[in-house]
PDB file of N, CA and C in Angstrom:
ATOM      1  N   UNK A  25      15.677 -10.015  13.595  1.00 53.00           N
ATOM      2  CA  UNK A  25      14.668 -10.430  13.540  1.00 53.00           C
ATOM      3  C   UNK A  25      13.759  -9.395  14.664  1.00 53.00           C
ATOM      4  N   UNK A  26      12.317  -8.792  14.389  1.00 69.00           N
ATOM      5  CA  UNK A  26      11.542  -7.381  15.232  1.00 69.00           C
ATOM      6  C   UNK A  26      11.016  -8.146  16.709  1.00 69.00           C
ATOM      7  N   UNK A  27      11.837  -7.710  17.619  1.00 88.00           N
ATOM      8  CA  UNK A  27      11.001  -8.114  18.989  1.00 88.00           C
ATOM      9  C   UNK A  27       8.933  -8.485  19.265  1.00 88.00           C
ATOM     10  N   UNK A  28       8.225  -9.370  19.891  1.00 88.00           N
ATOM     11  CA  UNK A  28       6.877  -9.655  19.126  1.00 88.00           C
ATOM     12  C   UNK A  28       6.005  -9.033  19.399  1.00 88.00           C
ATOM     13  N   UNK A  29       6.628  -7.760  20.660  1.00 92.00           N
ATOM     14  CA  UNK A  29       5.714  -6.627  20.636  1.00 92.00           C
ATOM     15  C   UNK A  29       5.599  -5.501  20.352  1.00 92.00           C
ATOM     16  N   UNK A  30       7.062  -4.939  19.204  1.00 94.00           N
ATOM     17  CA  UNK A  30       7.340  -4.351  18.251  1.00 94.00           C
ATOM     18  C   UNK A  30       6.834  -4.929  16.887  1.00 94.00           C
ATOM     19  N   UNK A  31       6.589  -5.939  16.578  1.00 94.00           N
ATOM     20  CA  UNK A  31       6.108  -7.170  15.389  1.00 94.00           C
ATOM     21  C   UNK A  31       4.295  -6.547  15.774  1.00 94.00           C
ATOM     22  N   UNK A  32       3.924  -6.719  16.869  1.00 95.00           N
ATOM     23  CA  UNK A  32       2.309  -6.594  16.897  1.00 95.00           C
ATOM     24  C   UNK A  32       2.059  -5.523  16.480  1.00 95.00           C
ATOM     25  N   UNK A  33       2.694  -3.973  16.708  1.00 96.00           N
ATOM     26  CA  UNK A  33       2.595  -2.695  16.817  1.00 96.00           C
ATOM     27  C   UNK A  33       2.867  -1.775  15.146  1.00 96.00           C
ATOM     28  N   UNK A  34       3.677  -3.014  14.605  1.00 97.00           N
ATOM     29  CA  UNK A  34       3.323  -2.179  12.891  1.00 97.00           C
ATOM     30  C   UNK A  34       2.729  -2.847  12.645  1.00 97.00           C
ATOM     31  N   UNK A  35       2.424  -5.035  12.398  1.00 97.00           N
ATOM     32  CA  UNK A  35       1.582  -5.278  11.649  1.00 97.00           C
ATOM     33  C   UNK A  35      -0.485  -4.368  12.309  1.00 97.00           C
ATOM     34  N   UNK A  36      -0.517  -3.778  13.549  1.00 97.00           N
ATOM     35  CA  UNK A  36      -2.233  -3.079  13.314  1.00 97.00           C
ATOM     36  C   UNK A  36      -1.844  -2.037  12.704  1.00 97.00           C
ATOM     37  N   UNK A  37      -0.512  -1.474  13.026  1.00 97.00           N
ATOM     38  CA  UNK A  37      -0.350   0.113  11.922  1.00 97.00           C
ATOM     39  C   UNK A  37      -0.388  -0.603  10.657  1.00 97.00           C
ATOM     40  N   UNK A  38       0.303  -1.035   9.676  1.00 97.00           N
ATOM     41  CA  UNK A  38       0.901  -1.904   8.737  1.00 97.00           C
ATOM     42  C   UNK A  38      -1.108  -1.810   7.858  1.00 97.00           C
ATOM     43  N   UNK A  39      -1.337  -2.383   9.174  1.00 96.00           N
ATOM     44  CA  UNK A  39      -3.832  -3.271   8.724  1.00 96.00           C
ATOM     45  C   UNK A  39      -4.428  -1.537   8.775  1.00 96.00           C
ATOM     46  N   UNK A  40      -3.920  -1.059   8.857  1.00 96.00           N
ATOM     47  CA  UNK A  40      -4.100   1.016   9.675  1.00 96.00           C
ATOM     48  C   UNK A  40      -4.234   1.392   8.256  1.00 96.00           C
ATOM     49  N   UNK A  41      -2.607   1.837   7.678  1.00 96.00           N
ATOM     50  CA  UNK A  41      -2.512   2.204   6.632  1.00 96.00           C
ATOM     51  C   UNK A  41      -2.635   1.169   5.364  1.00 96.00           C
ATOM     52  N   UNK A  42      -2.466  -0.006   5.225  1.00 97.00           N
ATOM     53  CA  UNK A  42      -3.044   0.062   4.070  1.00 97.00           C
ATOM     54  C   UNK A  42      -4.682  -0.404   4.203  1.00 97.00           C
ATOM     55  N   UNK A  43      -5.190   0.210   4.211  1.00 96.00           N
ATOM     56  CA  UNK A  43      -7.010  -0.018   4.218  1.00 96.00           C
ATOM     57  C   UNK A  43      -7.507  -0.718   3.300  1.00 96.00           C
ATOM     58  N   UNK A  44      -7.012  -1.072   2.018  1.00 96.00           N
ATOM     59  CA  UNK A  44      -7.730  -1.456   0.853  1.00 96.00           C
ATOM     60  C   UNK A  44      -7.539  -3.079   0.880  1.00 96.00           C
ATOM     61  N   UNK A  45      -9.097  -4.271   0.568  1.00 95.00           N
ATOM     62  CA  UNK A  45      -8.356  -5.698   0.790  1.00 95.00           C
ATOM     63  C   UNK A  45      -7.261  -5.997  -0.477  1.00 95.00           C
ATOM     64  N   UNK A  46      -7.204  -7.237  -0.508  1.00 94.00           N
ATOM     65  CA  UNK A  46      -6.464  -7.440  -1.740  1.00 94.00           C
ATOM     66  C   UNK A  46      -6.916  -7.838  -2.396  1.00 94.00           C
ATOM     67  N   UNK A  47      -8.223  -8.179  -2.586  1.00 94.00           N
ATOM     68  CA  UNK A  47      -9.500  -7.867  -3.711  1.00 94.00           C
ATOM     69  C   UNK A  47      -8.693  -6.962  -4.310  1.00 94.00           C
ATOM     70  N   UNK A  48      -9.216  -6.161  -3.507  1.00 95.00           N
ATOM     71  CA  UNK A  48      -8.956  -4.455  -3.887  1.00 95.00           C
ATOM     72  C   UNK A  48      -7.813  -4.042  -4.517  1.00 95.00           C
ATOM     73  N   UNK A  49      -7.170  -4.459  -3.822  1.00 94.00           N
ATOM     74  CA  UNK A  49      -5.366  -4.230  -4.608  1.00 94.00           C
ATOM     75  C   UNK A  49      -4.657  -4.518  -5.557  1.00 94.00           C
ATOM     76  N   UNK A  50      -4.928  -5.768  -5.674  1.00 91.00           N
ATOM     77  CA  UNK A  50      -5.200  -7.060  -6.835  1.00 91.00           C
ATOM     78  C   UNK A  50      -5.740  -6.232  -8.254  1.00 91.00           C
ATOM     79  N   UNK A  51      -7.099  -5.793  -7.834  1.00 90.00           N
ATOM     80  CA  UNK A  51      -7.681  -5.546  -9.291  1.00 90.00           C
ATOM     81  C   UNK A  51      -7.118  -3.762  -9.600  1.00 90.00           C
ATOM     82  N   UNK A  52      -6.889  -3.050  -8.825  1.00 91.00           N
ATOM     83  CA  UNK A  52      -6.234  -1.790  -8.425  1.00 91.00           C
ATOM     84  C   UNK A  52      -4.540  -2.041  -9.982  1.00 91.00           C
ATOM     85  N   UNK A  53      -3.858  -2.270  -9.058  1.00 89.00           N
ATOM     86  CA  UNK A  53      -2.748  -2.752  -9.837  1.00 89.00           C
ATOM     87  C   UNK A  53      -2.231  -3.862 -11.301  1.00 89.00           C
ATOM     88  N   UNK A  54      -3.920  -4.332 -11.344  1.00 84.00           N
ATOM     89  CA  UNK A  54      -3.805  -4.905 -13.094  1.00 84.00           C
ATOM     90  C   UNK A  54      -4.037  -3.577 -13.958  1.00 84.00           C
ATOM     91  N   UNK A  55      -5.583  -3.518 -13.465  1.00 79.00           N
ATOM     92  CA  UNK A  55      -6.596  -1.859 -13.963  1.00 79.00           C
ATOM     93  C   UNK A  55      -5.057  -0.517 -13.628  1.00 79.00           C
ATOM     94  N   UNK A  56      -4.180  -0.295 -12.962  1.00 67.00           N
ATOM     95  CA  UNK A  56      -3.122   0.494 -13.430  1.00 67.00           C
ATOM     96  C   UNK A  56      -2.208   0.451 -14.333  1.00 67.00           C
ATOM     97  N   UNK A  57      -1.628  -0.815 -14.573  1.00 56.00           N
ATOM     98  CA  UNK A  57      -0.977  -1.501 -15.234  1.00 56.00           C
ATOM     99  C   UNK A  57      -1.552  -1.535 -16.936  1.00 56.00           C
ATOM    100  N   UNK A  58      -2.963  -1.643 -16.558  1.00 52.00           N
ATOM    101  CA  UNK A  58      -3.481  -1.921 -18.160  1.00 52.00           C
ATOM    102  C   UNK A  58      -3.070  -0.926 -19.671  1.00 52.00           C
ATOM    103  N   UNK A  59      -2.864  -1.169 -20.576  1.00 52.00           N
ATOM    104  CA  UNK A  59      -3.263  -0.334 -21.692  1.00 52.00           C
ATOM    105  C   UNK A  59      -3.577  -0.802 -22.632  1.00 52.00           C
ATOM    106  N   UNK A  60      -4.444  -0.078 -23.675  1.00 49.00           N
ATOM    107  CA  UNK A  60      -4.489  -0.143 -24.901  1.00 49.00           C
ATOM    108  C   UNK A  60      -4.035  -1.598 -25.603  1.00 49.00           C
ATOM    109  N   UNK A  61      -3.233  -1.792 -25.779  1.00 52.00           N
ATOM    110  CA  UNK A  61      -2.256  -3.070 -26.239  1.00 52.00           C
ATOM    111  C   UNK A  61      -2.354  -4.194 -25.183  1.00 52.00           C
ATOM    112  N   UNK A  62      -2.167  -4.218 -23.964  1.00 50.00           N
ATOM    113  CA  UNK A  62      -1.838  -5.056 -23.333  1.00 50.00           C
ATOM    114  C   UNK A  62      -2.142  -4.832 -21.541  1.00 50.00           C
ATOM    115  N   UNK A  63      -2.734  -6.010 -21.450  1.00 51.00           N
ATOM    116  CA  UNK A  63      -2.551  -6.413 -19.796  1.00 51.00           C
ATOM    117  C   UNK A  63      -1.280  -7.185 -18.947  1.00 51.00           C
ATOM    118  N   UNK A  64      -0.854  -7.027 -18.619  1.00 52.00           N
ATOM    119  CA  UNK A  64      -0.149  -7.867 -17.706  1.00 52.00           C
ATOM    120  C   UNK A  64      -0.638  -9.282 -17.314  1.00 52.00           C
ATOM    121  N   UNK A  65       0.445 -10.023 -16.461  1.00 52.00           N
ATOM    122  CA  UNK A  65      -0.513 -11.359 -16.130  1.00 52.00           C
ATOM    123  C   UNK A  65      -0.235 -10.280 -14.938  1.00 52.00           C
ATOM    124  N   UNK A  66      -2.228 -11.605 -13.808  1.00 52.00           N
ATOM    125  CA  UNK A  66      -2.394 -10.688 -12.355  1.00 52.00           C
ATOM    126  C   UNK A  66      -0.361 -10.435 -11.598  1.00 52.00           C
ATOM    127  N   UNK A  67      -0.550 -11.567 -11.134  1.00 56.00           N
ATOM    128  CA  UNK A  67       1.472 -11.878 -10.435  1.00 56.00           C
ATOM    129  C   UNK A  67       1.980 -11.088 -10.887  1.00 56.00           C
ATOM    130  N   UNK A  68       2.604 -10.141 -12.065  1.00 53.00           N
ATOM    131  CA  UNK A  68       2.439  -9.351 -12.146  1.00 53.00           C
ATOM    132  C   UNK A  68       2.583  -7.981 -12.295  1.00 53.00           C
ATOM    133  N   UNK A  69       1.451  -7.256 -12.835  1.00 54.00           N
ATOM    134  CA  UNK A  69       0.742  -5.906 -11.887  1.00 54.00           C
ATOM    135  C   UNK A  69       0.977  -5.407 -11.189  1.00 54.00           C
ATOM    136  N   UNK A  70       1.327  -4.354 -10.787  1.00 62.00           N
ATOM    137  CA  UNK A  70       2.189  -3.154 -10.098  1.00 62.00           C
ATOM    138  C   UNK A  70       3.516  -2.776 -10.301  1.00 62.00           C
ATOM    139  N   UNK A  71       4.152  -1.698  -9.545  1.00 76.00           N
ATOM    140  CA  UNK A  71       4.761  -2.351  -8.830  1.00 76.00           C
ATOM    141  C   UNK A  71       5.251  -3.340  -7.611  1.00 76.00           C
ATOM    142  N   UNK A  72       6.468  -3.735  -7.687  1.00 85.00           N
ATOM    143  CA  UNK A  72       7.294  -4.678  -7.311  1.00 85.00           C
ATOM    144  C   UNK A  72       6.922  -4.219  -5.661  1.00 85.00           C
ATOM    145  N   UNK A  73       7.127  -2.989  -4.339  1.00 92.00           N
ATOM    146  CA  UNK A  73       6.181  -2.600  -3.610  1.00 92.00           C
ATOM    147  C   UNK A  73       4.779  -3.165  -3.537  1.00 92.00           C
ATOM    148  N   UNK A  74       3.940  -2.589  -4.707  1.00 92.00           N
ATOM    149  CA  UNK A  74       2.257  -3.417  -4.659  1.00 92.00           C
ATOM    150  C   UNK A  74       2.569  -4.496  -5.099  1.00 92.00           C
ATOM    151  N   UNK A  75       3.019  -4.924  -4.761  1.00 93.00           N
ATOM    152  CA  UNK A  75       3.107  -7.247  -5.119  1.00 93.00           C
ATOM    153  C   UNK A  75       3.413  -7.288  -4.235  1.00 93.00           C
ATOM    154  N   UNK A  76       4.323  -6.733  -2.919  1.00 95.00           N
ATOM    155  CA  UNK A  76       4.982  -7.359  -2.267  1.00 95.00           C
ATOM    156  C   UNK A  76       4.127  -6.563  -0.982  1.00 95.00           C
ATOM    157  N   UNK A  77       3.418  -5.642  -0.838  1.00 96.00           N
ATOM    158  CA  UNK A  77       2.331  -5.179  -0.417  1.00 96.00           C
ATOM    159  C   UNK A  77       1.123  -6.485  -0.675  1.00 96.00           C
ATOM    160  N   UNK A  78       0.034  -6.657  -1.568  1.00 95.00           N
ATOM    161  CA  UNK A  78      -0.140  -7.539  -1.874  1.00 95.00           C
ATOM    162  C   UNK A  78      -0.261  -9.166  -1.469  1.00 95.00           C
ATOM    163  N   UNK A  79       1.639  -9.576  -0.508  1.00 95.00           N
ATOM    164  CA  UNK A  79       1.649 -10.587  -0.866  1.00 95.00           C
ATOM    165  C   UNK A  79       1.109 -10.124   0.731  1.00 95.00           C
ATOM    166  N   UNK A  80       1.959  -8.894   1.445  1.00 97.00           N
ATOM    167  CA  UNK A  80       1.525  -9.422   2.945  1.00 97.00           C
ATOM    168  C   UNK A  80       0.466  -9.925   2.891  1.00 97.00           C
ATOM    169  N   UNK A  81      -0.358  -8.480   2.973  1.00 96.00           N
ATOM    170  CA  UNK A  81      -2.118  -9.416   3.406  1.00 96.00           C
ATOM    171  C   UNK A  81      -2.280 -10.103   3.317  1.00 96.00           C
ATOM    172  N   UNK A  82      -1.665 -11.360   2.314  1.00 94.00           N
ATOM    173  CA  UNK A  82      -2.718 -12.883   1.959  1.00 94.00           C
ATOM    174  C   UNK A  82      -0.803 -13.762   3.059  1.00 94.00           C
ATOM    175  N   UNK A  83      -0.353 -12.995   3.745  1.00 96.00           N
ATOM    176  CA  UNK A  83      -0.004 -13.602   4.941  1.00 96.00           C
ATOM    177  C   UNK A  83      -0.300 -13.596   6.950  1.00 96.00           C
ATOM    178  N   UNK A  84       0.062 -14.754   7.392  1.00 95.00           N
ATOM    179  CA  UNK A  84      -0.219 -14.819   8.742  1.00 95.00           C
ATOM    180  C   UNK A  84       1.705 -14.046   9.311  1.00 95.00           C
ATOM    181  N   UNK A  85       0.357 -13.675  10.391  1.00 93.00           N
ATOM    182  CA  UNK A  85       2.306 -12.595  11.210  1.00 93.00           C
ATOM    183  C   UNK A  85       3.481 -13.315  11.488  1.00 93.00           C
ATOM    184  N   UNK A  86       2.789 -14.498  11.736  1.00 92.00           N
ATOM    185  CA  UNK A  86       3.817 -15.432  12.606  1.00 92.00           C
ATOM    186  C   UNK A  86       4.622 -16.160  11.063  1.00 92.00           C
ATOM    187  N   UNK A  87       4.140 -15.724   9.540  1.00 95.00           N
ATOM    188  CA  UNK A  87       5.068 -16.009   8.544  1.00 95.00           C
ATOM    189  C   UNK A  87       5.855 -15.240   8.062  1.00 95.00           C
ATOM    190  N   UNK A  88       5.604 -13.591   8.528  1.00 96.00           N
ATOM    191  CA  UNK A  88       6.642 -13.252   7.779  1.00 96.00           C
ATOM    192  C   UNK A  88       8.056 -12.943   7.681  1.00 96.00           C
ATOM    193  N   UNK A  89       8.647 -12.213   6.645  1.00 96.00           N
ATOM    194  CA  UNK A  89      10.079 -12.462   6.925  1.00 96.00           C
ATOM    195  C   UNK A  89      10.846 -10.695   6.943  1.00 96.00           C
ATOM    196  N   UNK A  90      12.044 -10.430   7.217  1.00 96.00           N
ATOM    197  CA  UNK A  90      12.743  -9.563   7.452  1.00 96.00           C
ATOM    198  C   UNK A  90      12.440  -8.898   6.269  1.00 96.00           C
ATOM    199  N   UNK A  91      12.029  -9.171   5.091  1.00 97.00           N
ATOM    200  CA  UNK A  91      11.835  -8.156   3.788  1.00 97.00           C
ATOM    201  C   UNK A  91      10.741  -8.161   3.970  1.00 97.00           C
ATOM    202  N   UNK A  92       9.933  -8.935   4.293  1.00 97.00           N
ATOM    203  CA  UNK A  92       8.503  -8.481   4.430  1.00 97.00           C
ATOM    204  C   UNK A  92       8.794  -6.875   5.797  1.00 97.00           C
ATOM    205  N   UNK A  93       8.704  -7.437   6.344  1.00 97.00           N
ATOM    206  CA  UNK A  93       9.329  -5.936   7.503  1.00 97.00           C
ATOM    207  C   UNK A  93       9.653  -5.128   6.945  1.00 97.00           C
ATOM    208  N   UNK A  94      10.534  -5.167   6.548  1.00 97.00           N
ATOM    209  CA  UNK A  94      11.189  -4.003   5.850  1.00 97.00           C
ATOM    210  C   UNK A  94       9.703  -3.047   5.197  1.00 97.00           C
ATOM    211  N   UNK A  95       9.571  -3.488   4.369  1.00 97.00           N
ATOM    212  CA  UNK A  95       8.068  -3.683   3.147  1.00 97.00           C
ATOM    213  C   UNK A  95       7.226  -2.480   4.228  1.00 97.00           C
ATOM    214  N   UNK A  96       7.234  -3.571   5.214  1.00 97.00           N
ATOM    215  CA  UNK A  96       5.875  -2.861   6.404  1.00 97.00           C
ATOM    216  C   UNK A  96       6.352  -1.141   6.756  1.00 97.00           C
ATOM    217  N   UNK A  97       7.378  -1.668   7.207  1.00 97.00           N
ATOM    218  CA  UNK A  97       7.884   0.096   7.690  1.00 97.00           C
ATOM    219  C   UNK A  97       8.041   1.095   6.791  1.00 97.00           C
ATOM    220  N   UNK A  98       8.243   1.207   5.312  1.00 97.00           N
ATOM    221  CA  UNK A  98       8.352   1.645   4.740  1.00 97.00           C
ATOM    222  C   UNK A  98       7.130   2.588   3.611  1.00 97.00           C
ATOM    223  N   UNK A  99       6.441   1.103   3.507  1.00 97.00           N
ATOM    224  CA  UNK A  99       5.051   1.327   3.448  1.00 97.00           C
ATOM    225  C   UNK A  99       4.063   3.098   5.317  1.00 97.00           C
ATOM    226  N   UNK A 100       4.426   1.533   5.828  1.00 97.00           N
ATOM    227  CA  UNK A 100       3.757   3.067   7.754  1.00 97.00           C
ATOM    228  C   UNK A 100       4.021   4.199   7.221  1.00 97.00           C
ATOM    229  N   UNK A 101       5.806   4.354   7.346  1.00 96.00           N
ATOM    230  CA  UNK A 101       5.954   5.858   7.495  1.00 96.00           C
ATOM    231  C   UNK A 101       5.289   6.053   5.730  1.00 96.00           C
ATOM    232  N   UNK A 102       5.732   5.315   4.372  1.00 94.00           N
ATOM    233  CA  UNK A 102       5.225   6.439   3.324  1.00 94.00           C
ATOM    234  C   UNK A 102       3.137   7.312   3.516  1.00 94.00           C
ATOM    235  N   UNK A 103       2.172   5.935   4.306  1.00 94.00           N
ATOM    236  CA  UNK A 103       1.172   6.618   3.923  1.00 94.00           C
ATOM    237  C   UNK A 103       1.333   7.028   5.365  1.00 94.00           C
ATOM    238  N   UNK A 104       2.341   7.627   6.458  1.00 93.00           N
ATOM    239  CA  UNK A 104       2.120   8.559   7.422  1.00 93.00           C
ATOM    240  C   UNK A 104       2.939  10.103   7.113  1.00 93.00           C
ATOM    241  N   UNK A 105       4.319  10.240   6.418  1.00 90.00           N
ATOM    242  CA  UNK A 105       3.942  10.465   5.673  1.00 90.00           C
ATOM    243  C   UNK A 105       2.744  12.155   4.924  1.00 90.00           C
ATOM    244  N   UNK A 106       1.998  10.845   3.981  1.00 83.00           N
ATOM    245  CA  UNK A 106       1.607  11.577   3.051  1.00 83.00           C
ATOM    246  C   UNK A 106       0.063  12.143   3.521  1.00 83.00           C
ATOM    247  N   UNK A 107      -0.929  10.828   5.105  1.00 71.00           N
ATOM    248  CA  UNK A 107      -1.579  12.367   5.924  1.00 71.00           C
ATOM    249  C   UNK A 107      -1.231  12.812   6.523  1.00 71.00           C
ATOM    250  N   UNK A 108       0.351  13.102   6.914  1.00 63.00           N
ATOM    251  CA  UNK A 108       0.291  15.243   6.881  1.00 63.00           C
ATOM    252  C   UNK A 108       0.653  16.362   5.839  1.00 63.00           C
ATOM    253  N   UNK A 109       0.495  15.762   4.111  1.00 58.00           N
ATOM    254  CA  UNK A 109      -0.068  16.448   3.902  1.00 58.00           C
ATOM    255  C   UNK A 109      -1.457  16.886   3.416  1.00 58.00           C
ATOM    256  N   UNK A 110      -1.854  15.659   3.977  1.00 55.00           N
ATOM    257  CA  UNK A 110      -3.112  15.566   3.995  1.00 55.00           C
ATOM    258  C   UNK A 110      -3.440  17.441   4.164  1.00 55.00           C
ATOM    259  N   UNK A 111      -3.436  17.832   5.714  1.00 52.00           N
ATOM    260  CA  UNK A 111      -3.047  18.553   5.787  1.00 52.00           C
ATOM    261  C   UNK A 111      -3.285  20.512   6.100  1.00 52.00           C
ATOM    262  N   UNK A 112      -2.154  19.940   4.309  1.00 53.00           N
ATOM    263  CA  UNK A 112      -1.845  21.337   3.202  1.00 53.00           C
ATOM    264  C   UNK A 112      -3.284  22.424   3.064  1.00 53.00           C
ATOM    265  N   UNK A 113      -3.129  23.021   2.081  1.00 51.00           N
ATOM    266  CA  UNK A 113      -3.870  23.332   1.839  1.00 51.00           C
ATOM    267  C   UNK A 113      -4.190  23.058   0.955  1.00 51.00           C
ATOM    268  N   UNK A 114      -5.791  23.537  -0.097  1.00 59.00           N
ATOM    269  CA  UNK A 114      -5.756  22.432  -1.161  1.00 59.00           C
ATOM    270  C   UNK A 114      -5.138  21.744  -2.277  1.00 59.00           C
ATOM    271  N   UNK A 115      -4.814  21.149  -3.015  1.00 60.00           N
ATOM    272  CA  UNK A 115      -3.902  21.510  -4.856  1.00 60.00           C
ATOM    273  C   UNK A 115      -4.755  20.796  -5.386  1.00 60.00           C
ATOM    274  N   UNK A 116      -4.260  21.131  -6.489  1.00 63.00           N
ATOM    275  CA  UNK A 116      -4.777  21.009  -7.864  1.00 63.00           C
ATOM    276  C   UNK A 116      -5.060  19.993  -7.511  1.00 63.00           C
ATOM    277  N   UNK A 117      -6.582  19.523  -8.604  1.00 76.00           N
ATOM    278  CA  UNK A 117      -7.218  18.029  -9.189  1.00 76.00           C
ATOM    279  C   UNK A 117      -6.253  17.482  -8.950  1.00 76.00           C
ATOM    280  N   UNK A 118      -5.921  17.087 -10.438  1.00 77.00           N
ATOM    281  CA  UNK A 118      -4.655  16.288 -11.275  1.00 77.00           C
ATOM    282  C   UNK A 118      -3.757  16.236  -9.874  1.00 77.00           C
ATOM    283  N   UNK A 119      -2.451  17.263  -9.721  1.00 77.00           N
ATOM    284  CA  UNK A 119      -2.151  17.079  -8.005  1.00 77.00           C
ATOM    285  C   UNK A 119      -2.958  15.384  -7.337  1.00 77.00           C
ATOM    286  N   UNK A 120      -3.503  15.564  -6.978  1.00 81.00           N
ATOM    287  CA  UNK A 120      -4.446  15.695  -6.170  1.00 81.00           C
ATOM    288  C   UNK A 120      -4.482  13.832  -6.390  1.00 81.00           C
ATOM    289  N   UNK A 121      -5.059  13.873  -7.501  1.00 86.00           N
ATOM    290  CA  UNK A 121      -5.179  12.235  -8.107  1.00 86.00           C
ATOM    291  C   UNK A 121      -3.652  11.487  -8.004  1.00 86.00           C
ATOM    292  N   UNK A 122      -3.047  11.998  -8.802  1.00 87.00           N
ATOM    293  CA  UNK A 122      -2.108  11.396  -8.903  1.00 87.00           C
ATOM    294  C   UNK A 122      -1.327  10.936  -7.987  1.00 87.00           C
ATOM    295  N   UNK A 123      -1.800  11.948  -6.530  1.00 87.00           N
ATOM    296  CA  UNK A 123      -1.027  11.311  -4.913  1.00 87.00           C
ATOM    297  C   UNK A 123      -2.297  10.357  -4.258  1.00 87.00           C
ATOM    298  N   UNK A 124      -3.694  11.096  -4.801  1.00 89.00           N
ATOM    299  CA  UNK A 124      -4.136   9.168  -4.300  1.00 89.00           C
ATOM    300  C   UNK A 124      -3.853   7.786  -5.183  1.00 89.00           C
ATOM    301  N   UNK A 125      -3.314   8.037  -6.113  1.00 89.00           N
ATOM    302  CA  UNK A 125      -3.483   6.737  -7.153  1.00 89.00           C
ATOM    303  C   UNK A 125      -1.821   6.013  -6.641  1.00 89.00           C
ATOM    304  N   UNK A 126      -0.426   6.814  -6.258  1.00 90.00           N
ATOM    305  CA  UNK A 126       0.656   6.366  -6.213  1.00 90.00           C
ATOM    306  C   UNK A 126      -0.239   5.675  -3.829  1.00 90.00           C
ATOM    307  N   UNK A 127       0.067   6.112  -3.626  1.00 93.00           N
ATOM    308  CA  UNK A 127      -0.971   5.817  -2.789  1.00 93.00           C
ATOM    309  C   UNK A 127      -1.930   4.408  -2.793  1.00 93.00           C
ATOM    310  N   UNK A 128      -2.591   4.411  -4.183  1.00 93.00           N
ATOM    311  CA  UNK A 128      -3.459   3.453  -4.053  1.00 93.00           C
ATOM    312  C   UNK A 128      -2.252   2.087  -4.545  1.00 93.00           C
ATOM    313  N   UNK A 129      -1.233   2.358  -5.247  1.00 93.00           N
ATOM    314  CA  UNK A 129      -1.034   0.723  -5.414  1.00 93.00           C
ATOM    315  C   UNK A 129       0.337   0.243  -4.177  1.00 93.00           C
ATOM    316  N   UNK A 130      -0.172   1.178  -3.203  1.00 95.00           N
ATOM    317  CA  UNK A 130       0.731   0.376  -1.776  1.00 95.00           C
ATOM    318  C   UNK A 130      -0.278   0.257  -1.492  1.00 95.00           C
ATOM    319  N   UNK A 131      -1.733   0.169  -1.270  1.00 95.00           N
ATOM    320  CA  UNK A 131      -2.704  -0.888  -0.883  1.00 95.00           C
ATOM    321  C   UNK A 131      -3.452   0.559  -0.159  1.00 95.00           C
ATOM    322  N   UNK A 132      -2.725   1.967   0.369  1.00 95.00           N
ATOM    323  CA  UNK A 132      -3.948   2.866   0.553  1.00 95.00           C
ATOM    324  C   UNK A 132      -4.697   4.484   0.031  1.00 95.00           C
ATOM    325  N   UNK A 133      -5.948   3.987   0.327  1.00 93.00           N
ATOM    326  CA  UNK A 133      -7.071   4.528  -0.534  1.00 93.00           C
ATOM    327  C   UNK A 133      -7.344   5.702   0.638  1.00 93.00           C
ATOM    328  N   UNK A 134      -6.892   7.417  -0.048  1.00 90.00           N
ATOM    329  CA  UNK A 134      -6.571   7.935   0.758  1.00 90.00           C
ATOM    330  C   UNK A 134      -8.308   9.518   1.108  1.00 90.00           C
ATOM    331  N   UNK A 135      -9.620   8.125   0.324  1.00 88.00           N
ATOM    332  CA  UNK A 135     -10.974   9.042   0.249  1.00 88.00           C
ATOM    333  C   UNK A 135     -11.613   8.533   1.297  1.00 88.00           C
ATOM    334  N   UNK A 136     -11.477   6.819   1.705  1.00 85.00           N
ATOM    335  CA  UNK A 136     -11.961   5.676   2.896  1.00 85.00           C
ATOM    336  C   UNK A 136     -11.504   6.364   4.345  1.00 85.00           C
ATOM    337  N   UNK A 137     -12.767   7.140   4.835  1.00 72.00           N
ATOM    338  CA  UNK A 137     -11.829   7.061   6.587  1.00 72.00           C
ATOM    339  C   UNK A 137     -11.342   5.900   7.287  1.00 72.00           C
TER     340      UNK A 137
END
């Protein structure tokens, strides 16, 4: 398990990286998975990582599991890596939209300040 100081820093980093509320993320996951034939059950919408992020957002820091902590590190690393990409030259709009949508599936909307 992670020590208290490291967990505090991870908690802050995670909540800085995940800038969507749990309600916004849940709605996005449902919209993302809906198609013209069917819409998944709310608890089944989205990727496993997106669902895990949603579950973490609904927990207290003291209730985190080792698996939660691994997902939190992965999300922070992914968002940080993508933030570095934002400093690169402009991308074509469809590619930029796909990147934004990928990040939104883990709770980060790059268009938010």
